[in-house]
PDB file of C-alpha atoms and ligand atoms in Angstrom:
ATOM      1  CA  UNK A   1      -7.924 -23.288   2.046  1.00  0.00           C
ATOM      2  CA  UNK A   2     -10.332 -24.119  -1.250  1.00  0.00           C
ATOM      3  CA  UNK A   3      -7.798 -22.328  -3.257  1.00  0.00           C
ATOM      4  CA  UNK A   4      -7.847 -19.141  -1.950  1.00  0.00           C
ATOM      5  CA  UNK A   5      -5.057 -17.288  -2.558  1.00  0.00           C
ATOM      6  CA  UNK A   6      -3.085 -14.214  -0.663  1.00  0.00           C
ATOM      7  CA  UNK A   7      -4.575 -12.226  -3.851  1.00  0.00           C
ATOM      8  CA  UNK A   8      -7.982 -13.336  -3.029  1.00  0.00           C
ATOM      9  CA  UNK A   9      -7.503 -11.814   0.221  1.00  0.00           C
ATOM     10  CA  UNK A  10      -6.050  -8.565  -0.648  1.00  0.00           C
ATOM     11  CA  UNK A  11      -8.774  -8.018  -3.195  1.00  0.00           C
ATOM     12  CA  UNK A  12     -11.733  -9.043  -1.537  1.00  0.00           C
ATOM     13  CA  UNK A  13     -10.783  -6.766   1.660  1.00  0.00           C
ATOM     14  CA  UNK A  14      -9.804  -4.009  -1.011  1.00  0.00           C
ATOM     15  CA  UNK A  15      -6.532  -3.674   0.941  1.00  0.00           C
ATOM     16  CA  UNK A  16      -5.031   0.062  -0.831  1.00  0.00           C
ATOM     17  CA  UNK A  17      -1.580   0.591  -0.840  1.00  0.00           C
ATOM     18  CA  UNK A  18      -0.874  -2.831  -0.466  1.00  0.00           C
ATOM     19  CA  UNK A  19       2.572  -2.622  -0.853  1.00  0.00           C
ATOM     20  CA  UNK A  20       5.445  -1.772   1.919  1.00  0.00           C
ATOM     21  CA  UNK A  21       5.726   1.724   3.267  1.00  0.00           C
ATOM     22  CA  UNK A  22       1.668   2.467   1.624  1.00  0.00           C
ATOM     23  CA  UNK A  23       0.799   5.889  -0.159  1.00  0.00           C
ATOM     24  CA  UNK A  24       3.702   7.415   2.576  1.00  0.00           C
ATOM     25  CA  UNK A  25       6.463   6.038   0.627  1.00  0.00           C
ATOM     26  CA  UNK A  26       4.735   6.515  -2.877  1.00  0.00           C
ATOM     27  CA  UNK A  27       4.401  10.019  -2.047  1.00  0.00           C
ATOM     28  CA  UNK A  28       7.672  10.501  -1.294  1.00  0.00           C
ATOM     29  CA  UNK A  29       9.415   8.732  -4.029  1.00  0.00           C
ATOM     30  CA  UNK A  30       7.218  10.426  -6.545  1.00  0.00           C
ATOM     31  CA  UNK A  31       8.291  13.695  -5.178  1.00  0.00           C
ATOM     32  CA  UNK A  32      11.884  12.990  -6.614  1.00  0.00           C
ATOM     33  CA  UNK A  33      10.354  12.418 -10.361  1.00  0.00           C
ATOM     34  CA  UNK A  34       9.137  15.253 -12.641  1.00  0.00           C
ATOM     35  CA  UNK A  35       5.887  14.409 -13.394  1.00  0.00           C
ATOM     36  CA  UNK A  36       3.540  16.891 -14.866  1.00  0.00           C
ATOM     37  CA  UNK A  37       0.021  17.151 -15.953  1.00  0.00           C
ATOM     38  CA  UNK A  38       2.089  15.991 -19.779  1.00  0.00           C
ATOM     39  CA  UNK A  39       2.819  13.116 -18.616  1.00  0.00           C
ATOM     40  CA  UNK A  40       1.595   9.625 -19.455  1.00  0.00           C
ATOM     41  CA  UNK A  41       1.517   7.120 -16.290  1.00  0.00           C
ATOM     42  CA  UNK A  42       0.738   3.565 -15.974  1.00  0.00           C
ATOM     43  CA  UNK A  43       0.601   1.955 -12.791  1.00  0.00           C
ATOM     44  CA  UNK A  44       0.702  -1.423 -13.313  1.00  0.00           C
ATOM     45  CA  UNK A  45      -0.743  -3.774 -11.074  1.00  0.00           C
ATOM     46  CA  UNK A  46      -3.000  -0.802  -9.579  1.00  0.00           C
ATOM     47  CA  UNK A  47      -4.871  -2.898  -7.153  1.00  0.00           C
ATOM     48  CA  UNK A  48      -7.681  -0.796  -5.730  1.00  0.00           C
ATOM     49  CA  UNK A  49      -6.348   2.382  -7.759  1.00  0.00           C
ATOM     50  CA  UNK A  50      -5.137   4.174  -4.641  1.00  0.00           C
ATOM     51  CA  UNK A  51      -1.522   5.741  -6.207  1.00  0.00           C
ATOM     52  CA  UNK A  52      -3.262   6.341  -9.413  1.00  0.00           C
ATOM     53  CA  UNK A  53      -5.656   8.246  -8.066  1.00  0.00           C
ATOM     54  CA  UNK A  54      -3.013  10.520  -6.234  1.00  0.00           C
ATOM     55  CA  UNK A  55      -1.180  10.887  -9.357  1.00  0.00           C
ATOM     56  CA  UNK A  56      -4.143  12.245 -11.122  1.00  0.00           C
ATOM     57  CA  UNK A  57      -4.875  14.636  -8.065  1.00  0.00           C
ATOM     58  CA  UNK A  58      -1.444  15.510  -7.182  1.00  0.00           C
ATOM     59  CA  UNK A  59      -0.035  15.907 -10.702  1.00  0.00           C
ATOM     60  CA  UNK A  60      -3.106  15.913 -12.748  1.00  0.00           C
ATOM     61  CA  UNK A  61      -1.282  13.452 -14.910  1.00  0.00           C
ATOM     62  CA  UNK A  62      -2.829  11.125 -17.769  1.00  0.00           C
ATOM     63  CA  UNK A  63      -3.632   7.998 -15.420  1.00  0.00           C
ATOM     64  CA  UNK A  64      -3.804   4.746 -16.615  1.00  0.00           C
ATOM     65  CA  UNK A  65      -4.452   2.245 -13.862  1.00  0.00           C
ATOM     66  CA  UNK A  66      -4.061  -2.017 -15.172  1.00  0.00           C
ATOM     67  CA  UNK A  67      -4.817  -4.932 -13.007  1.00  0.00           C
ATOM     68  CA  UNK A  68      -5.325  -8.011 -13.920  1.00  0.00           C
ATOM     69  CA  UNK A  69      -7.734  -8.994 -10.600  1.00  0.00           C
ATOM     70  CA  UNK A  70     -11.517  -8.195 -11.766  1.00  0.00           C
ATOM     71  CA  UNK A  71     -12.638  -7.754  -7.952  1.00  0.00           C
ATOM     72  CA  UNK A  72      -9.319  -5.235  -7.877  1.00  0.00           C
ATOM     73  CA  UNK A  73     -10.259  -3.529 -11.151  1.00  0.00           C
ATOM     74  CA  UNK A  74     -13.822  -2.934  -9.968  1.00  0.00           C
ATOM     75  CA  UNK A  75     -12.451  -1.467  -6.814  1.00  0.00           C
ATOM     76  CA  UNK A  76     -10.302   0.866  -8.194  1.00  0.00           C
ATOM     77  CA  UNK A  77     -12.844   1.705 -11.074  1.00  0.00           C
ATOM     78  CA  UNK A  78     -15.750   3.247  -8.475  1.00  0.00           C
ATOM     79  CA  UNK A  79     -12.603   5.159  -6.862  1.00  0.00           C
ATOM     80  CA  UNK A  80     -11.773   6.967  -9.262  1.00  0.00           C
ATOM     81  CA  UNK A  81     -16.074   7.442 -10.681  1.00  0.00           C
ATOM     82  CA  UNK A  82     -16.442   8.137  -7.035  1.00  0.00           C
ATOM     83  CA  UNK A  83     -13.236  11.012  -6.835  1.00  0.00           C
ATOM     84  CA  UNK A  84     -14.715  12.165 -10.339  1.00  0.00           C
ATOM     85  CA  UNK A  85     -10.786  11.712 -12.074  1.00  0.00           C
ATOM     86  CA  UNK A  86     -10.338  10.992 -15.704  1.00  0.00           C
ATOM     87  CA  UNK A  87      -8.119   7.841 -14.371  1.00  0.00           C
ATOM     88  CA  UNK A  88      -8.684   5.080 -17.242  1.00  0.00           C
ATOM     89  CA  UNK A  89      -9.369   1.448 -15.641  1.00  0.00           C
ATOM     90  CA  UNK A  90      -7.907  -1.426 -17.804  1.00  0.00           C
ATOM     91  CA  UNK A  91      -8.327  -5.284 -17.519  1.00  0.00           C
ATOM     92  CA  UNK A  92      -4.905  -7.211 -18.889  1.00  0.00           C
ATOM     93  CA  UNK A  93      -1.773  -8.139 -17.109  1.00  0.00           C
ATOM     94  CA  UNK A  94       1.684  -6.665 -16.684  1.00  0.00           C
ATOM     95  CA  UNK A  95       2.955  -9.369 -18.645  1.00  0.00           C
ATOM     96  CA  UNK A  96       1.355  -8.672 -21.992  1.00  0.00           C
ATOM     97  CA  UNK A  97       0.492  -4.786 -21.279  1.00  0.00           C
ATOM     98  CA  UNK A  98      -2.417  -3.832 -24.040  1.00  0.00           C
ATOM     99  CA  UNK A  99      -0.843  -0.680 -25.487  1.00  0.00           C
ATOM    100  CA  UNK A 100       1.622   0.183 -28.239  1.00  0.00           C
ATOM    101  CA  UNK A 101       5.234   0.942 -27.951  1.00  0.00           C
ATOM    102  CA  UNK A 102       6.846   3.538 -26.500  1.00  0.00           C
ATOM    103  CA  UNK A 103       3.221   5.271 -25.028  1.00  0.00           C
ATOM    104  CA  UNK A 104       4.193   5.985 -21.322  1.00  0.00           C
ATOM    105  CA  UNK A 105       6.615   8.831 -19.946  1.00  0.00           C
ATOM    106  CA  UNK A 106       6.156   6.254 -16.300  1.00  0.00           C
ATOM    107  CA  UNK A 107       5.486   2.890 -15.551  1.00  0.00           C
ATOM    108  CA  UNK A 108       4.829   2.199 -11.637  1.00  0.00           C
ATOM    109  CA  UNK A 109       4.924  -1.272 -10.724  1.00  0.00           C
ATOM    110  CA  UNK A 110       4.230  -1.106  -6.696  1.00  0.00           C
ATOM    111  CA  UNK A 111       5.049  -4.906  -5.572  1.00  0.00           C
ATOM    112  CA  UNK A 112       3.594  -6.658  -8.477  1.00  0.00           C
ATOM    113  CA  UNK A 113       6.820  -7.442 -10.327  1.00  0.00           C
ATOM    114  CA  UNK A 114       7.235  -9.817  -8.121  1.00  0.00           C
ATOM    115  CA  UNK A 115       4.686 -12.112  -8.376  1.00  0.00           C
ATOM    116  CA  UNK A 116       4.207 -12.499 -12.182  1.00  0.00           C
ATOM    117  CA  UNK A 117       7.123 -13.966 -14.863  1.00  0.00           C
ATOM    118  CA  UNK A 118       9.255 -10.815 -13.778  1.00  0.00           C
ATOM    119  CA  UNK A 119      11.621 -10.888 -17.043  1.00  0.00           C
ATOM    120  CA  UNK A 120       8.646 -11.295 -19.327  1.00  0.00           C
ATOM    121  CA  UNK A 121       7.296  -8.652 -17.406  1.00  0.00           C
ATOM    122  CA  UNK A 122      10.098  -6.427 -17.622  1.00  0.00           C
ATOM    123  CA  UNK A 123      10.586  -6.304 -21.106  1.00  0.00           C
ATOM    124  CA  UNK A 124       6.944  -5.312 -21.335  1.00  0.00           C
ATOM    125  CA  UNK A 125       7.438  -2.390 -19.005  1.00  0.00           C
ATOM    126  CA  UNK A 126      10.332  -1.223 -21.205  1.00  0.00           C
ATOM    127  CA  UNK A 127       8.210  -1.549 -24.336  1.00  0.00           C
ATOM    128  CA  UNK A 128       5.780   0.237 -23.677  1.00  0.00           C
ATOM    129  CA  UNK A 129       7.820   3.508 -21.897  1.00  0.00           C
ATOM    130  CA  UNK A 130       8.874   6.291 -24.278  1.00  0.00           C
ATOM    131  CA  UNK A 131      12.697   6.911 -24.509  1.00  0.00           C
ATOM    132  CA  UNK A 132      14.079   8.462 -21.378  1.00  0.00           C
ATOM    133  CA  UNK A 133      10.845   6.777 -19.209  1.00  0.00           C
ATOM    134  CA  UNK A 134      11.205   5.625 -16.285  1.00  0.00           C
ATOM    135  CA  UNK A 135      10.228   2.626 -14.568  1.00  0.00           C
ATOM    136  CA  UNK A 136       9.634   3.016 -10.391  1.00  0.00           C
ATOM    137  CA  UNK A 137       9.325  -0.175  -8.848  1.00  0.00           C
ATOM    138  CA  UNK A 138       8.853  -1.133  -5.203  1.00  0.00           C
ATOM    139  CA  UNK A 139       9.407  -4.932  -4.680  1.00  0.00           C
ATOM    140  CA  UNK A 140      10.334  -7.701  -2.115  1.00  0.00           C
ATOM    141  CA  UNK A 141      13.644  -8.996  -1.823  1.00  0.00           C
ATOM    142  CA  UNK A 142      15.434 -11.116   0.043  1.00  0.00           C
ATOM    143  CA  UNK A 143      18.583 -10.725   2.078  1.00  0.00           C
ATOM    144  CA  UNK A 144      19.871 -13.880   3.344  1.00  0.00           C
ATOM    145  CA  UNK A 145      19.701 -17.503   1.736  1.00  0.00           C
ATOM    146  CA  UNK A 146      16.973 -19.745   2.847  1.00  0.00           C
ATOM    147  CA  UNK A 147      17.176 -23.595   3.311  1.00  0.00           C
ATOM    148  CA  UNK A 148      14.772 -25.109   1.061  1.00  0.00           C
ATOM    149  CA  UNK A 149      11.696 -25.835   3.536  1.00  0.00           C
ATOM    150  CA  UNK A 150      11.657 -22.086   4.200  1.00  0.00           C
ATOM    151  CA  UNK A 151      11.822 -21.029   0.349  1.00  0.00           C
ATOM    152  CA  UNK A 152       8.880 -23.208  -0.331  1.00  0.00           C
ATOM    153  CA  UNK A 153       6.980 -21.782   2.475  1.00  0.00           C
ATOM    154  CA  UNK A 154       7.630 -18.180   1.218  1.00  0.00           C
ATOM    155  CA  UNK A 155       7.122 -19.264  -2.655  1.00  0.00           C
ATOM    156  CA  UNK A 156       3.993 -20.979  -1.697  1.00  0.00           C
ATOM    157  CA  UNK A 157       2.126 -18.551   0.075  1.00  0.00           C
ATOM    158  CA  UNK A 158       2.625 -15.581  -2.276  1.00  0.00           C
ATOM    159  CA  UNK A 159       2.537 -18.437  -5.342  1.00  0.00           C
ATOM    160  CA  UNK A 160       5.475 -16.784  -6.507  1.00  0.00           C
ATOM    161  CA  UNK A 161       8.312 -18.713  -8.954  1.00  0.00           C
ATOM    162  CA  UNK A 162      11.623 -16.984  -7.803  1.00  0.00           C
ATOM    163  CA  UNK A 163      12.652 -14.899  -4.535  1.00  0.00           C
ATOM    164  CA  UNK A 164      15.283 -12.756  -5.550  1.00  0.00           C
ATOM    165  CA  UNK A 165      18.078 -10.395  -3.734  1.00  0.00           C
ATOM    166  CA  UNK A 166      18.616  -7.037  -4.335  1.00  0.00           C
ATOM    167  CA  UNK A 167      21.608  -7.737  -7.013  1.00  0.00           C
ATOM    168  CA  UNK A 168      19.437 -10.529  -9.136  1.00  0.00           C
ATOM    169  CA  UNK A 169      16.983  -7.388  -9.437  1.00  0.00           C
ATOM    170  CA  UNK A 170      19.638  -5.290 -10.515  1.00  0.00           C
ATOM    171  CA  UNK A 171      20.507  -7.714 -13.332  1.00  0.00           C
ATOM    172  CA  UNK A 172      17.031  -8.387 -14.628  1.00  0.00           C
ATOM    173  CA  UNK A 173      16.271  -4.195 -15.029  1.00  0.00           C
ATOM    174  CA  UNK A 174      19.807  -4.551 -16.912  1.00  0.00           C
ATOM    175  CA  UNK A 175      19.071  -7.484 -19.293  1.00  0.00           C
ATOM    176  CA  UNK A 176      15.284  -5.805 -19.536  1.00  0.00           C
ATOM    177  CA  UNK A 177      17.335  -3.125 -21.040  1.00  0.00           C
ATOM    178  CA  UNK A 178      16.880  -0.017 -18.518  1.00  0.00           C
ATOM    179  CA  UNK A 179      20.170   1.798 -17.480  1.00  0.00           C
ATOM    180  CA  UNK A 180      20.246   4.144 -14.689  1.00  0.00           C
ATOM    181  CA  UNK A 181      19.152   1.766 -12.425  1.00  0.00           C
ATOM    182  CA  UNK A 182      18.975   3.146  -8.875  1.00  0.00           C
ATOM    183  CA  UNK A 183      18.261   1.928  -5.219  1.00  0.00           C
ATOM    184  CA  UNK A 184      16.528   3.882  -3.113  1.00  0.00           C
ATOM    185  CA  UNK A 185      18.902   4.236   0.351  1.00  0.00           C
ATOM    186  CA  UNK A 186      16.510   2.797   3.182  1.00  0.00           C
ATOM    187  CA  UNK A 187      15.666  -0.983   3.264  1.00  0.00           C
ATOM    188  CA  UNK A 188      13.114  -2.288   5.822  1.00  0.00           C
ATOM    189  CA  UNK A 189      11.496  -5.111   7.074  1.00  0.00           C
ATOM    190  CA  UNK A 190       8.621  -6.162   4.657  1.00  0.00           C
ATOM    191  CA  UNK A 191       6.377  -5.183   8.290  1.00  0.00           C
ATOM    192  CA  UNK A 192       7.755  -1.680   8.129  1.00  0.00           C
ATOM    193  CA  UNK A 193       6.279   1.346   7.531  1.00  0.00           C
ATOM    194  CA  UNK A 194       2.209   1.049   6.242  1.00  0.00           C
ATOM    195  CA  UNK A 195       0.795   1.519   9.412  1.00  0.00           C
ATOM    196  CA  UNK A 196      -2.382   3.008   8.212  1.00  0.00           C
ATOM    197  CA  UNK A 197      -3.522   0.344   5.507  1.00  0.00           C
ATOM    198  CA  UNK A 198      -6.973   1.301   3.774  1.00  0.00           C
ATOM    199  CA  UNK A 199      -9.878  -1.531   3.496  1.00  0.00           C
ATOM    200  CA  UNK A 200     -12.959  -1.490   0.826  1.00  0.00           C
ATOM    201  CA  UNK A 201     -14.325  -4.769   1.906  1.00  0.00           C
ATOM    202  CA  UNK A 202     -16.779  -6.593  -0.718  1.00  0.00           C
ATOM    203  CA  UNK A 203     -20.147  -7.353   0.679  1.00  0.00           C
ATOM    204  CA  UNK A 204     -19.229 -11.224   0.979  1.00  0.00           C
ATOM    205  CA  UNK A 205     -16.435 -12.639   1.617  1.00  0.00           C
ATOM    206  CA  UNK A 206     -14.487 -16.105   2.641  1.00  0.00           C
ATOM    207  CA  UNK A 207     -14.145 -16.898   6.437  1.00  0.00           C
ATOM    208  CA  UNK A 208     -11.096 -18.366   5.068  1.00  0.00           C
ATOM    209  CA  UNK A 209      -9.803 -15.194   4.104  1.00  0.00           C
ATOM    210  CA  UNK A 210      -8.960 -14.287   8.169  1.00  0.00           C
ATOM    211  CA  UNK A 211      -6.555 -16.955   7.797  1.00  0.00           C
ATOM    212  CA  UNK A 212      -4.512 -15.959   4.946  1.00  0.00           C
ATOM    213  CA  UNK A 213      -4.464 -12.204   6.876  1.00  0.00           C
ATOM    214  CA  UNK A 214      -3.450 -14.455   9.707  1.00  0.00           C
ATOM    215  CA  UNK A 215      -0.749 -16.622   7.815  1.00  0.00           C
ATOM    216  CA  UNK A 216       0.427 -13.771   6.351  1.00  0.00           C
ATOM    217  CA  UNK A 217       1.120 -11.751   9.186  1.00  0.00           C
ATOM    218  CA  UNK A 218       2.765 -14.872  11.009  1.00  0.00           C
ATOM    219  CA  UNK A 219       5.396 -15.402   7.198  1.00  0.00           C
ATOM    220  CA  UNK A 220       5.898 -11.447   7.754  1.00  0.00           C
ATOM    221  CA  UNK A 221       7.196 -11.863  11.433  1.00  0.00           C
ATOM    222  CA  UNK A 222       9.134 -15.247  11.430  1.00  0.00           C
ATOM    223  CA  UNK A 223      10.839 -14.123   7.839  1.00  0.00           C
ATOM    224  CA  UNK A 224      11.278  -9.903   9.546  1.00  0.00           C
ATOM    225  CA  UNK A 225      14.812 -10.549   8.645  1.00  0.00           C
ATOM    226  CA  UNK A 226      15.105 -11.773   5.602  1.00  0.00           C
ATOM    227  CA  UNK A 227      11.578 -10.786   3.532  1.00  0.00           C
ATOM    228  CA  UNK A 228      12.334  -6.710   2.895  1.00  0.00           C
ATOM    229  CA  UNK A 229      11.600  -4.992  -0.061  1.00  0.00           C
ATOM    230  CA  UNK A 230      13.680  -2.753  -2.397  1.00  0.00           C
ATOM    231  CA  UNK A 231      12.804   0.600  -4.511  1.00  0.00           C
ATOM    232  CA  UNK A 232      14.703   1.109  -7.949  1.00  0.00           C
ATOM    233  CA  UNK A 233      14.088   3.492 -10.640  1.00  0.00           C
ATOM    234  CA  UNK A 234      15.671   3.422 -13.628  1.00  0.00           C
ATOM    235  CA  UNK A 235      15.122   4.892 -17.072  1.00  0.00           C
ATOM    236  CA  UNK A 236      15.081   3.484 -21.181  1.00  0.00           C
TER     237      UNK A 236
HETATM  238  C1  SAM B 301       0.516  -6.661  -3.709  1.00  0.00           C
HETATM  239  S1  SAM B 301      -0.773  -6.062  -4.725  1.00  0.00           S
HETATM  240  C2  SAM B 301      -0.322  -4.369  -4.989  1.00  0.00           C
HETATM  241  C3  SAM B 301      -1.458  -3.539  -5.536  1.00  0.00           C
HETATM  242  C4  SAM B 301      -1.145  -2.053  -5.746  1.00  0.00           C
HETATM  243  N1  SAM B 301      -0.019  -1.849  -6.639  1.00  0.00           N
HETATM  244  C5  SAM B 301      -0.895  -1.412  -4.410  1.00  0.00           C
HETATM  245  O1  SAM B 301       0.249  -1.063  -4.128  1.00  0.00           O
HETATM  246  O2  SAM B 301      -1.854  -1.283  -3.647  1.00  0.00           O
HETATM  247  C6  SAM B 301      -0.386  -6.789  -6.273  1.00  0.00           C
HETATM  248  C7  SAM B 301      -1.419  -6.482  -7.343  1.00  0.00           C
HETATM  249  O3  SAM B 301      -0.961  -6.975  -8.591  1.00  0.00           O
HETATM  250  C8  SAM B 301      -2.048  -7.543  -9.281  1.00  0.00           C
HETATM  251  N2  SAM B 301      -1.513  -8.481 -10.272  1.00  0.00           N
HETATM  252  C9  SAM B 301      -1.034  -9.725 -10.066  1.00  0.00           C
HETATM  253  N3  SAM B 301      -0.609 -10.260 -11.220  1.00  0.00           N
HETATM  254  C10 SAM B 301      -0.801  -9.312 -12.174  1.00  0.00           C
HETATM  255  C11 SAM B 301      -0.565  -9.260 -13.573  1.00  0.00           C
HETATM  256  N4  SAM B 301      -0.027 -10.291 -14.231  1.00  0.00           N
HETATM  257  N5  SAM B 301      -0.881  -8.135 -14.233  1.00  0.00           N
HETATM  258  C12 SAM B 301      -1.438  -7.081 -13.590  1.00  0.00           C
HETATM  259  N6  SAM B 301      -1.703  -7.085 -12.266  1.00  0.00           N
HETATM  260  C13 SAM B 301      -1.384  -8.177 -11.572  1.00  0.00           C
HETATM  261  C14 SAM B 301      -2.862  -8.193  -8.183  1.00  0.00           C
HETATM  262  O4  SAM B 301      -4.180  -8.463  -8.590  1.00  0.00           O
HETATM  263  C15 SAM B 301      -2.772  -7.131  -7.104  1.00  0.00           C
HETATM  264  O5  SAM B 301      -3.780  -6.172  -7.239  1.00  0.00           O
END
């Protein structure tokens, strides 16, 4: 596949809301928060910028949109010029976020937790949230153990270290430090739900690319009951 990577493929296609249930589910969990035109967001992991540009229209909130994907970044960057919202576009990664302590009233990590060093990441996420922040995460779990040819096929594809169940994400928000950790009630199918994805393709593009949407698709039926994802929010 010359390297190409599931990442390659959601950035090059610009693939918005690329995480399960799309800007439906972000809407509604948001709803539940109380997030004002005060408050200081960072979605983390922004990907084309489509949340954090709702969050500056819906709540006119201070929007601070990091990715660490250039092709991403760009993406969400000539959103936002394009919408005319004072949404800032940073380069780094959610693992070594480039702001001070204790800076953010919300920290949105929408299915990017998973796929980096998620403790190193955590701690990061509760650095940089004020006291009483909270931390909204929507991520992919696991439900059922997997023999080892089938972990490796998961791990491989999304070039991800760990696969964790809902409880092993319940103990890393812990040892990260956060305490009101909560689970949001419904749990789906990783297919589930973002029916209406949103493309901004780049003018060239990888043949190969068809064939990680392809592979992709195929890991997301033959794993329907066992990839899902889980929401938690929880507060420093
Ligand atoms: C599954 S996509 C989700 C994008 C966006 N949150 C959304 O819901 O549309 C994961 C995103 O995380 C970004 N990413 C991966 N590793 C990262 C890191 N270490 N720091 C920041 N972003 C990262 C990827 O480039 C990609 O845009």
């Amino acid at each position: 596949m010359g390297g190409l990577t599931y990442f390659d493929f959601l950035a090059k296609f610009g693939v918005g809301g690329a995480h399960p249930g799309g800007i439906q589910l972000t809407q509604n969990i948001l709803s539940s928060e109380d997030i004002t035109e005060n408050s200081y967001v960072l979605d983390a992991g922004c990907g084309t910028g489509q949340t954090a540009a709702y969050l500056s229209q819906q709540y006119k909130a201070k929007v601070f949109g990091l990715e660490i994907n250039p092709i991403m970044l760009e993406k969400a960057y000539s959103r936002f010029q394009t919408l005319q919202l004072p949404v800032q576009s940073i380069h780094g990664s959610i693992e070594e976020i480039p702001f001070e302590e204790h800076t953010f009233d919300y920290v949105l990590s929408e299915s990017v937790l998973a796929f980096v060093d998620k403790a190193k990441a955590l701690k990061e996420c509760y650095r940089v949230l004020k006291k009483d922040g909270r931390l909204i995460a929507n991520e992919m779990t696991i439900n059922k153990r997997l023999s080892q040819k089938e972990e490796t096929e998961i791990k491989n594809f999304y070039a991800v270290d760990s696969l964790l169940f809902e409880g092993d994400w319940y103990q890393l928000l812990q040892e990260a430090g956060f305490r009101n950790i909560e689970l949001k009630a419904q749990i789906h199918a990783l297919s589930h739900g973002n029916h209406a994805p949103e493309f901004n393709f780049s003018k060239n593009f990888e043949p190969e690319l068809f064939q990680i949407l392809n592979e992709h698709g195929n890991i997301v039926i033959k794993y329907h009951d066992i990839l899902s994802y889980r929401i938690f929010t929880c507060t420093k």
